[in-house]
Amino acid sequence: MATRRGSGQGAGQGYARSDRVAEQIRRELADLLRFHLKDLRIAPKLTLVTLTAVEVTADYAHAKVFYTSLADPSANEMIAEGLQHSASFLRRELGRRVRIHHIPELHFVFDPSVQEGSRLSKLIDEAVESDKKLHDD
């Protein structure tokens, strides 16, 4: 994920170039997924997909694109396959939008943090409700 420069000239004044490129790639991919991807296998599920982060290697050869989905967990495998199948189209479109010498190869990685947070929130709500019932009785 994007990391902030910790020392050296300009520390605290912005992000490293690779972080800015990663963020631009994330924004452009989000736009492409939402408005330009026509893959019928995953298009209905893409409204529930959010890109959480992009990590780019130092040489810009590879980019890990982290995503999460609010779709039914059983659809996660179909979404992963659809995203990987669409990677060459997305990379080509990125080449038209992002001005860097080498457009990275895209690797989609499911980020379970949102689902895990939702699960933990539900457990906390259940515990609070259970505690209220005990005190009311």
Short mmCIF file of N, CA and C in Angstrom, two decimals:
data_model
loop_
_atom_site.label_atom_id
_atom_site.label_comp_id
_atom_site.label_asym_id
_atom_site.label_seq_id
_atom_site.Cartn_x
_atom_site.Cartn_y
_atom_site.Cartn_z
N MET A 1 0.83 -1.16 0.00
CA MET A 1 0.00 0.00 0.00
C MET A 1 0.88 1.23 0.00
N ALA A 2 0.29 2.33 -0.28
CA ALA A 2 1.06 3.55 -0.38
C ALA A 2 1.70 3.88 0.96
N THR A 3 2.98 4.16 0.90
CA THR A 3 3.69 4.53 2.12
C THR A 3 4.26 5.92 1.96
N ARG A 4 4.29 6.63 3.04
CA ARG A 4 4.77 8.01 3.02
C ARG A 4 6.28 8.03 3.20
N ARG A 5 6.93 8.93 2.51
CA ARG A 5 8.37 9.09 2.68
C ARG A 5 8.67 9.49 4.10
N GLY A 6 9.63 8.82 4.71
CA GLY A 6 9.90 9.08 6.11
C GLY A 6 11.04 10.03 6.38
N SER A 7 12.00 10.15 5.50
CA SER A 7 13.14 11.01 5.79
C SER A 7 13.68 11.58 4.50
N GLY A 8 14.64 12.44 4.65
CA GLY A 8 15.27 13.03 3.48
C GLY A 8 14.61 14.33 3.10
N GLN A 9 15.10 14.93 2.04
CA GLN A 9 14.58 16.22 1.61
C GLN A 9 13.13 16.09 1.18
N GLY A 10 12.30 17.00 1.66
CA GLY A 10 10.90 17.00 1.27
C GLY A 10 10.04 16.09 2.12
N ALA A 11 10.62 15.50 3.18
CA ALA A 11 9.82 14.61 4.03
C ALA A 11 8.66 15.39 4.62
N GLY A 12 7.50 14.77 4.61
CA GLY A 12 6.32 15.41 5.16
C GLY A 12 5.64 16.37 4.19
N GLN A 13 6.24 16.58 3.00
CA GLN A 13 5.68 17.52 2.04
C GLN A 13 4.92 16.83 0.92
N GLY A 14 4.86 15.51 0.93
CA GLY A 14 4.14 14.82 -0.12
C GLY A 14 4.50 13.35 -0.15
N TYR A 15 4.07 12.71 -1.18
CA TYR A 15 4.30 11.29 -1.33
C TYR A 15 5.38 11.06 -2.38
N ALA A 16 6.01 9.90 -2.30
CA ALA A 16 6.98 9.51 -3.31
C ALA A 16 6.28 9.35 -4.65
N ARG A 17 7.03 9.47 -5.72
CA ARG A 17 6.45 9.37 -7.06
C ARG A 17 5.71 8.05 -7.24
N SER A 18 6.28 6.95 -6.76
CA SER A 18 5.61 5.65 -6.92
C SER A 18 4.26 5.63 -6.21
N ASP A 19 4.15 6.33 -5.09
CA ASP A 19 2.86 6.41 -4.39
C ASP A 19 1.85 7.21 -5.19
N ARG A 20 2.30 8.29 -5.81
CA ARG A 20 1.39 9.10 -6.64
C ARG A 20 0.95 8.31 -7.86
N VAL A 21 1.87 7.57 -8.46
CA VAL A 21 1.52 6.74 -9.63
C VAL A 21 0.54 5.65 -9.21
N ALA A 22 0.79 5.01 -8.08
CA ALA A 22 -0.12 3.96 -7.59
C ALA A 22 -1.52 4.52 -7.36
N GLU A 23 -1.61 5.71 -6.78
CA GLU A 23 -2.92 6.31 -6.53
C GLU A 23 -3.61 6.68 -7.84
N GLN A 24 -2.85 7.17 -8.81
CA GLN A 24 -3.44 7.50 -10.11
C GLN A 24 -3.95 6.22 -10.79
N ILE A 25 -3.18 5.15 -10.70
CA ILE A 25 -3.60 3.88 -11.28
C ILE A 25 -4.89 3.40 -10.61
N ARG A 26 -4.97 3.53 -9.28
CA ARG A 26 -6.17 3.12 -8.56
C ARG A 26 -7.39 3.91 -9.03
N ARG A 27 -7.24 5.23 -9.14
CA ARG A 27 -8.36 6.06 -9.59
C ARG A 27 -8.79 5.71 -11.02
N GLU A 28 -7.83 5.56 -11.91
CA GLU A 28 -8.16 5.25 -13.31
C GLU A 28 -8.80 3.87 -13.43
N LEU A 29 -8.28 2.89 -12.70
CA LEU A 29 -8.88 1.55 -12.74
C LEU A 29 -10.30 1.57 -12.18
N ALA A 30 -10.52 2.33 -11.13
CA ALA A 30 -11.88 2.43 -10.57
C ALA A 30 -12.83 2.98 -11.62
N ASP A 31 -12.40 4.00 -12.34
CA ASP A 31 -13.23 4.57 -13.40
C ASP A 31 -13.46 3.55 -14.52
N LEU A 32 -12.42 2.86 -14.92
CA LEU A 32 -12.55 1.86 -15.98
C LEU A 32 -13.51 0.74 -15.57
N LEU A 33 -13.38 0.28 -14.33
CA LEU A 33 -14.25 -0.80 -13.87
C LEU A 33 -15.69 -0.35 -13.81
N ARG A 34 -15.91 0.85 -13.35
CA ARG A 34 -17.28 1.33 -13.17
C ARG A 34 -17.97 1.66 -14.50
N PHE A 35 -17.24 2.29 -15.43
CA PHE A 35 -17.91 2.83 -16.61
C PHE A 35 -17.53 2.21 -17.95
N HIS A 36 -16.44 1.44 -18.01
CA HIS A 36 -15.96 1.01 -19.31
C HIS A 36 -15.80 -0.50 -19.48
N LEU A 37 -15.85 -1.26 -18.42
CA LEU A 37 -15.68 -2.71 -18.53
C LEU A 37 -17.01 -3.35 -18.88
N LYS A 38 -17.06 -4.09 -19.95
CA LYS A 38 -18.31 -4.66 -20.44
C LYS A 38 -18.39 -6.18 -20.27
N ASP A 39 -17.50 -6.77 -19.48
CA ASP A 39 -17.48 -8.21 -19.28
C ASP A 39 -18.78 -8.63 -18.59
N LEU A 40 -19.63 -9.32 -19.32
CA LEU A 40 -20.96 -9.69 -18.82
C LEU A 40 -20.90 -10.65 -17.63
N ARG A 41 -19.77 -11.35 -17.48
CA ARG A 41 -19.66 -12.29 -16.36
C ARG A 41 -19.59 -11.56 -15.02
N ILE A 42 -18.96 -10.38 -15.02
CA ILE A 42 -18.78 -9.69 -13.75
C ILE A 42 -19.38 -8.29 -13.70
N ALA A 43 -19.82 -7.77 -14.83
CA ALA A 43 -20.35 -6.40 -14.86
C ALA A 43 -21.42 -6.15 -13.80
N PRO A 44 -22.39 -7.05 -13.59
CA PRO A 44 -23.40 -6.78 -12.56
C PRO A 44 -22.82 -6.72 -11.15
N LYS A 45 -21.72 -7.43 -10.92
CA LYS A 45 -21.11 -7.47 -9.58
C LYS A 45 -20.14 -6.31 -9.35
N LEU A 46 -19.71 -5.63 -10.42
CA LEU A 46 -18.69 -4.59 -10.27
C LEU A 46 -19.17 -3.38 -9.51
N THR A 47 -20.47 -3.16 -9.44
CA THR A 47 -20.97 -2.04 -8.66
C THR A 47 -20.68 -2.27 -7.17
N LEU A 48 -20.42 -3.51 -6.80
CA LEU A 48 -20.14 -3.85 -5.41
C LEU A 48 -18.65 -4.02 -5.14
N VAL A 49 -17.80 -3.74 -6.13
CA VAL A 49 -16.36 -3.88 -6.00
C VAL A 49 -15.73 -2.52 -5.75
N THR A 50 -14.83 -2.46 -4.78
CA THR A 50 -14.09 -1.24 -4.46
C THR A 50 -12.61 -1.55 -4.49
N LEU A 51 -11.85 -0.70 -5.16
CA LEU A 51 -10.40 -0.83 -5.16
C LEU A 51 -9.88 -0.14 -3.91
N THR A 52 -9.20 -0.89 -3.05
CA THR A 52 -8.75 -0.33 -1.77
C THR A 52 -7.34 0.24 -1.84
N ALA A 53 -6.48 -0.34 -2.68
CA ALA A 53 -5.10 0.15 -2.76
C ALA A 53 -4.42 -0.46 -3.98
N VAL A 54 -3.33 0.17 -4.36
CA VAL A 54 -2.48 -0.36 -5.43
C VAL A 54 -1.03 -0.25 -4.94
N GLU A 55 -0.29 -1.33 -5.10
CA GLU A 55 1.15 -1.33 -4.80
C GLU A 55 1.88 -1.53 -6.11
N VAL A 56 2.82 -0.65 -6.41
CA VAL A 56 3.58 -0.72 -7.65
C VAL A 56 5.02 -1.04 -7.31
N THR A 57 5.64 -1.98 -8.06
CA THR A 57 7.04 -2.27 -7.83
C THR A 57 7.88 -1.07 -8.25
N ALA A 58 9.11 -1.01 -7.77
CA ALA A 58 9.99 0.13 -8.02
C ALA A 58 10.24 0.35 -9.51
N ASP A 59 10.25 -0.73 -10.29
CA ASP A 59 10.50 -0.59 -11.73
C ASP A 59 9.20 -0.47 -12.54
N TYR A 60 8.07 -0.38 -11.86
CA TYR A 60 6.74 -0.25 -12.48
C TYR A 60 6.39 -1.43 -13.38
N ALA A 61 7.01 -2.58 -13.15
CA ALA A 61 6.72 -3.75 -13.98
C ALA A 61 5.44 -4.46 -13.53
N HIS A 62 5.15 -4.38 -12.24
CA HIS A 62 3.99 -5.09 -11.69
C HIS A 62 3.24 -4.19 -10.72
N ALA A 63 1.93 -4.39 -10.69
CA ALA A 63 1.09 -3.66 -9.73
C ALA A 63 0.11 -4.64 -9.09
N LYS A 64 0.11 -4.68 -7.77
CA LYS A 64 -0.90 -5.44 -7.05
C LYS A 64 -2.08 -4.51 -6.84
N VAL A 65 -3.23 -4.91 -7.31
CA VAL A 65 -4.44 -4.12 -7.17
C VAL A 65 -5.32 -4.82 -6.14
N PHE A 66 -5.45 -4.20 -4.97
CA PHE A 66 -6.25 -4.77 -3.89
C PHE A 66 -7.69 -4.30 -4.04
N TYR A 67 -8.61 -5.25 -3.94
CA TYR A 67 -10.02 -4.92 -4.08
C TYR A 67 -10.81 -5.65 -3.01
N THR A 68 -11.97 -5.12 -2.74
CA THR A 68 -12.90 -5.77 -1.84
C THR A 68 -14.27 -5.76 -2.51
N SER A 69 -15.15 -6.60 -2.01
CA SER A 69 -16.47 -6.69 -2.61
C SER A 69 -17.52 -6.87 -1.53
N LEU A 70 -18.63 -6.18 -1.73
CA LEU A 70 -19.77 -6.35 -0.84
C LEU A 70 -20.75 -7.36 -1.40
N ALA A 71 -20.39 -7.97 -2.51
CA ALA A 71 -21.24 -9.01 -3.11
C ALA A 71 -21.21 -10.24 -2.20
N ASP A 72 -22.11 -11.14 -2.49
CA ASP A 72 -22.16 -12.40 -1.77
C ASP A 72 -20.78 -13.07 -1.85
N PRO A 73 -20.24 -13.56 -0.73
CA PRO A 73 -18.91 -14.18 -0.76
C PRO A 73 -18.76 -15.30 -1.79
N SER A 74 -19.86 -15.93 -2.16
CA SER A 74 -19.78 -16.98 -3.17
C SER A 74 -19.43 -16.41 -4.55
N ALA A 75 -19.62 -15.11 -4.75
CA ALA A 75 -19.30 -14.47 -6.03
C ALA A 75 -17.85 -14.03 -6.13
N ASN A 76 -17.09 -14.12 -5.03
CA ASN A 76 -15.72 -13.63 -5.03
C ASN A 76 -14.83 -14.32 -6.05
N GLU A 77 -14.99 -15.63 -6.21
CA GLU A 77 -14.17 -16.35 -7.17
C GLU A 77 -14.49 -15.90 -8.60
N MET A 78 -15.76 -15.71 -8.90
CA MET A 78 -16.17 -15.26 -10.22
C MET A 78 -15.62 -13.85 -10.49
N ILE A 79 -15.67 -12.98 -9.49
CA ILE A 79 -15.15 -11.63 -9.64
C ILE A 79 -13.64 -11.67 -9.88
N ALA A 80 -12.92 -12.50 -9.11
CA ALA A 80 -11.47 -12.61 -9.28
C ALA A 80 -11.11 -13.08 -10.68
N GLU A 81 -11.83 -14.09 -11.17
CA GLU A 81 -11.56 -14.60 -12.53
C GLU A 81 -11.87 -13.53 -13.57
N GLY A 82 -12.96 -12.82 -13.40
CA GLY A 82 -13.33 -11.78 -14.35
C GLY A 82 -12.33 -10.64 -14.38
N LEU A 83 -11.85 -10.23 -13.20
CA LEU A 83 -10.85 -9.16 -13.15
C LEU A 83 -9.55 -9.60 -13.81
N GLN A 84 -9.12 -10.83 -13.53
CA GLN A 84 -7.87 -11.32 -14.14
C GLN A 84 -8.03 -11.45 -15.65
N HIS A 85 -9.20 -11.89 -16.10
CA HIS A 85 -9.46 -12.02 -17.53
C HIS A 85 -9.45 -10.65 -18.20
N SER A 86 -9.88 -9.61 -17.48
CA SER A 86 -9.96 -8.25 -18.03
C SER A 86 -8.66 -7.47 -17.87
N ALA A 87 -7.65 -8.06 -17.25
CA ALA A 87 -6.41 -7.34 -16.92
C ALA A 87 -5.72 -6.76 -18.15
N SER A 88 -5.69 -7.47 -19.26
CA SER A 88 -5.01 -6.95 -20.45
C SER A 88 -5.76 -5.74 -21.02
N PHE A 89 -7.09 -5.79 -21.05
CA PHE A 89 -7.87 -4.64 -21.49
C PHE A 89 -7.62 -3.44 -20.57
N LEU A 90 -7.67 -3.69 -19.25
CA LEU A 90 -7.47 -2.61 -18.29
C LEU A 90 -6.07 -2.02 -18.41
N ARG A 91 -5.08 -2.86 -18.63
CA ARG A 91 -3.69 -2.37 -18.79
C ARG A 91 -3.57 -1.51 -20.05
N ARG A 92 -4.18 -1.95 -21.12
CA ARG A 92 -4.15 -1.17 -22.37
C ARG A 92 -4.80 0.19 -22.18
N GLU A 93 -5.95 0.21 -21.51
CA GLU A 93 -6.64 1.48 -21.26
C GLU A 93 -5.84 2.37 -20.31
N LEU A 94 -5.17 1.76 -19.34
CA LEU A 94 -4.30 2.54 -18.45
C LEU A 94 -3.20 3.23 -19.25
N GLY A 95 -2.68 2.52 -20.25
CA GLY A 95 -1.63 3.09 -21.09
C GLY A 95 -2.07 4.35 -21.80
N ARG A 96 -3.35 4.45 -22.05
CA ARG A 96 -3.89 5.65 -22.71
C ARG A 96 -4.12 6.79 -21.73
N ARG A 97 -4.22 6.46 -20.45
CA ARG A 97 -4.58 7.46 -19.44
C ARG A 97 -3.42 7.89 -18.54
N VAL A 98 -2.49 6.99 -18.26
CA VAL A 98 -1.40 7.26 -17.33
C VAL A 98 -0.11 7.42 -18.13
N ARG A 99 0.58 8.50 -17.88
CA ARG A 99 1.81 8.79 -18.64
C ARG A 99 3.05 8.36 -17.86
N ILE A 100 3.38 7.06 -17.98
CA ILE A 100 4.64 6.54 -17.46
C ILE A 100 5.23 5.67 -18.54
N HIS A 101 6.54 5.43 -18.44
CA HIS A 101 7.24 4.69 -19.50
C HIS A 101 6.75 3.26 -19.65
N HIS A 102 6.44 2.63 -18.54
CA HIS A 102 6.04 1.23 -18.58
C HIS A 102 4.75 1.06 -17.77
N ILE A 103 3.70 0.57 -18.40
CA ILE A 103 2.45 0.29 -17.70
C ILE A 103 2.59 -1.07 -17.03
N PRO A 104 2.38 -1.14 -15.73
CA PRO A 104 2.62 -2.40 -15.01
C PRO A 104 1.62 -3.49 -15.37
N GLU A 105 2.09 -4.71 -15.23
CA GLU A 105 1.21 -5.87 -15.35
C GLU A 105 0.34 -5.89 -14.09
N LEU A 106 -0.96 -6.10 -14.26
CA LEU A 106 -1.90 -6.00 -13.14
C LEU A 106 -2.15 -7.36 -12.51
N HIS A 107 -2.06 -7.39 -11.18
CA HIS A 107 -2.34 -8.59 -10.40
C HIS A 107 -3.41 -8.22 -9.37
N PHE A 108 -4.58 -8.80 -9.49
CA PHE A 108 -5.68 -8.48 -8.59
C PHE A 108 -5.64 -9.37 -7.36
N VAL A 109 -5.75 -8.75 -6.18
CA VAL A 109 -5.67 -9.46 -4.91
C VAL A 109 -6.87 -9.06 -4.07
N PHE A 110 -7.62 -10.06 -3.61
CA PHE A 110 -8.78 -9.78 -2.78
C PHE A 110 -8.33 -9.28 -1.42
N ASP A 111 -8.94 -8.20 -0.94
CA ASP A 111 -8.64 -7.60 0.36
C ASP A 111 -9.82 -7.89 1.29
N PRO A 112 -9.66 -8.81 2.23
CA PRO A 112 -10.79 -9.20 3.09
C PRO A 112 -11.05 -8.24 4.24
N SER A 113 -10.33 -7.15 4.35
CA SER A 113 -10.44 -6.28 5.52
C SER A 113 -11.84 -5.69 5.71
N VAL A 114 -12.51 -5.32 4.63
CA VAL A 114 -13.85 -4.74 4.77
C VAL A 114 -14.84 -5.80 5.25
N GLN A 115 -14.77 -6.99 4.68
CA GLN A 115 -15.67 -8.06 5.14
C GLN A 115 -15.37 -8.43 6.58
N GLU A 116 -14.10 -8.47 6.94
CA GLU A 116 -13.72 -8.80 8.31
C GLU A 116 -14.20 -7.72 9.27
N GLY A 117 -14.07 -6.47 8.89
CA GLY A 117 -14.56 -5.37 9.72
C GLY A 117 -16.06 -5.44 9.90
N SER A 118 -16.77 -5.77 8.84
CA SER A 118 -18.22 -5.91 8.92
C SER A 118 -18.61 -7.05 9.85
N ARG A 119 -17.88 -8.15 9.74
CA ARG A 119 -18.14 -9.31 10.59
C ARG A 119 -17.90 -8.96 12.06
N LEU A 120 -16.79 -8.27 12.34
CA LEU A 120 -16.48 -7.88 13.72
C LEU A 120 -17.51 -6.89 14.26
N SER A 121 -17.94 -5.96 13.43
CA SER A 121 -18.96 -5.00 13.84
C SER A 121 -20.26 -5.72 14.21
N LYS A 122 -20.63 -6.71 13.42
CA LYS A 122 -21.84 -7.48 13.69
C LYS A 122 -21.70 -8.23 15.02
N LEU A 123 -20.52 -8.82 15.26
CA LEU A 123 -20.29 -9.52 16.52
C LEU A 123 -20.39 -8.57 17.72
N ILE A 124 -19.84 -7.37 17.58
CA ILE A 124 -19.91 -6.38 18.65
C ILE A 124 -21.36 -5.98 18.91
N ASP A 125 -22.12 -5.75 17.84
CA ASP A 125 -23.53 -5.40 17.99
C ASP A 125 -24.30 -6.51 18.70
N GLU A 126 -24.01 -7.76 18.34
CA GLU A 126 -24.67 -8.89 18.99
C GLU A 126 -24.31 -8.96 20.47
N ALA A 127 -23.04 -8.71 20.79
CA ALA A 127 -22.60 -8.75 22.18
C ALA A 127 -23.27 -7.64 22.99
N VAL A 128 -23.38 -6.45 22.42
CA VAL A 128 -24.03 -5.33 23.10
C VAL A 128 -25.50 -5.65 23.34
N GLU A 129 -26.16 -6.19 22.33
CA GLU A 129 -27.57 -6.55 22.45
C GLU A 129 -27.77 -7.63 23.52
N SER A 130 -26.89 -8.61 23.54
CA SER A 130 -26.95 -9.67 24.54
C SER A 130 -26.74 -9.10 25.94
N ASP A 131 -25.80 -8.18 26.06
CA ASP A 131 -25.53 -7.53 27.36
C ASP A 131 -26.75 -6.73 27.83
N LYS A 132 -27.42 -6.03 26.92
CA LYS A 132 -28.63 -5.27 27.26
C LYS A 132 -29.72 -6.20 27.77
N LYS A 133 -29.88 -7.35 27.12
CA LYS A 133 -30.92 -8.31 27.54
C LYS A 133 -30.62 -8.83 28.96
N LEU A 134 -29.36 -9.08 29.26
CA LEU A 134 -28.98 -9.56 30.58
C LEU A 134 -29.29 -8.52 31.64
N HIS A 135 -29.03 -7.26 31.35
CA HIS A 135 -29.28 -6.20 32.33
C HIS A 135 -30.76 -5.88 32.47
N ASP A 136 -31.54 -6.09 31.41
CA ASP A 136 -32.98 -5.83 31.47
C ASP A 136 -33.71 -6.91 32.26
N ASP A 137 -33.15 -8.12 32.26
CA ASP A 137 -33.82 -9.24 32.96
C ASP A 137 -33.49 -9.24 34.39
#
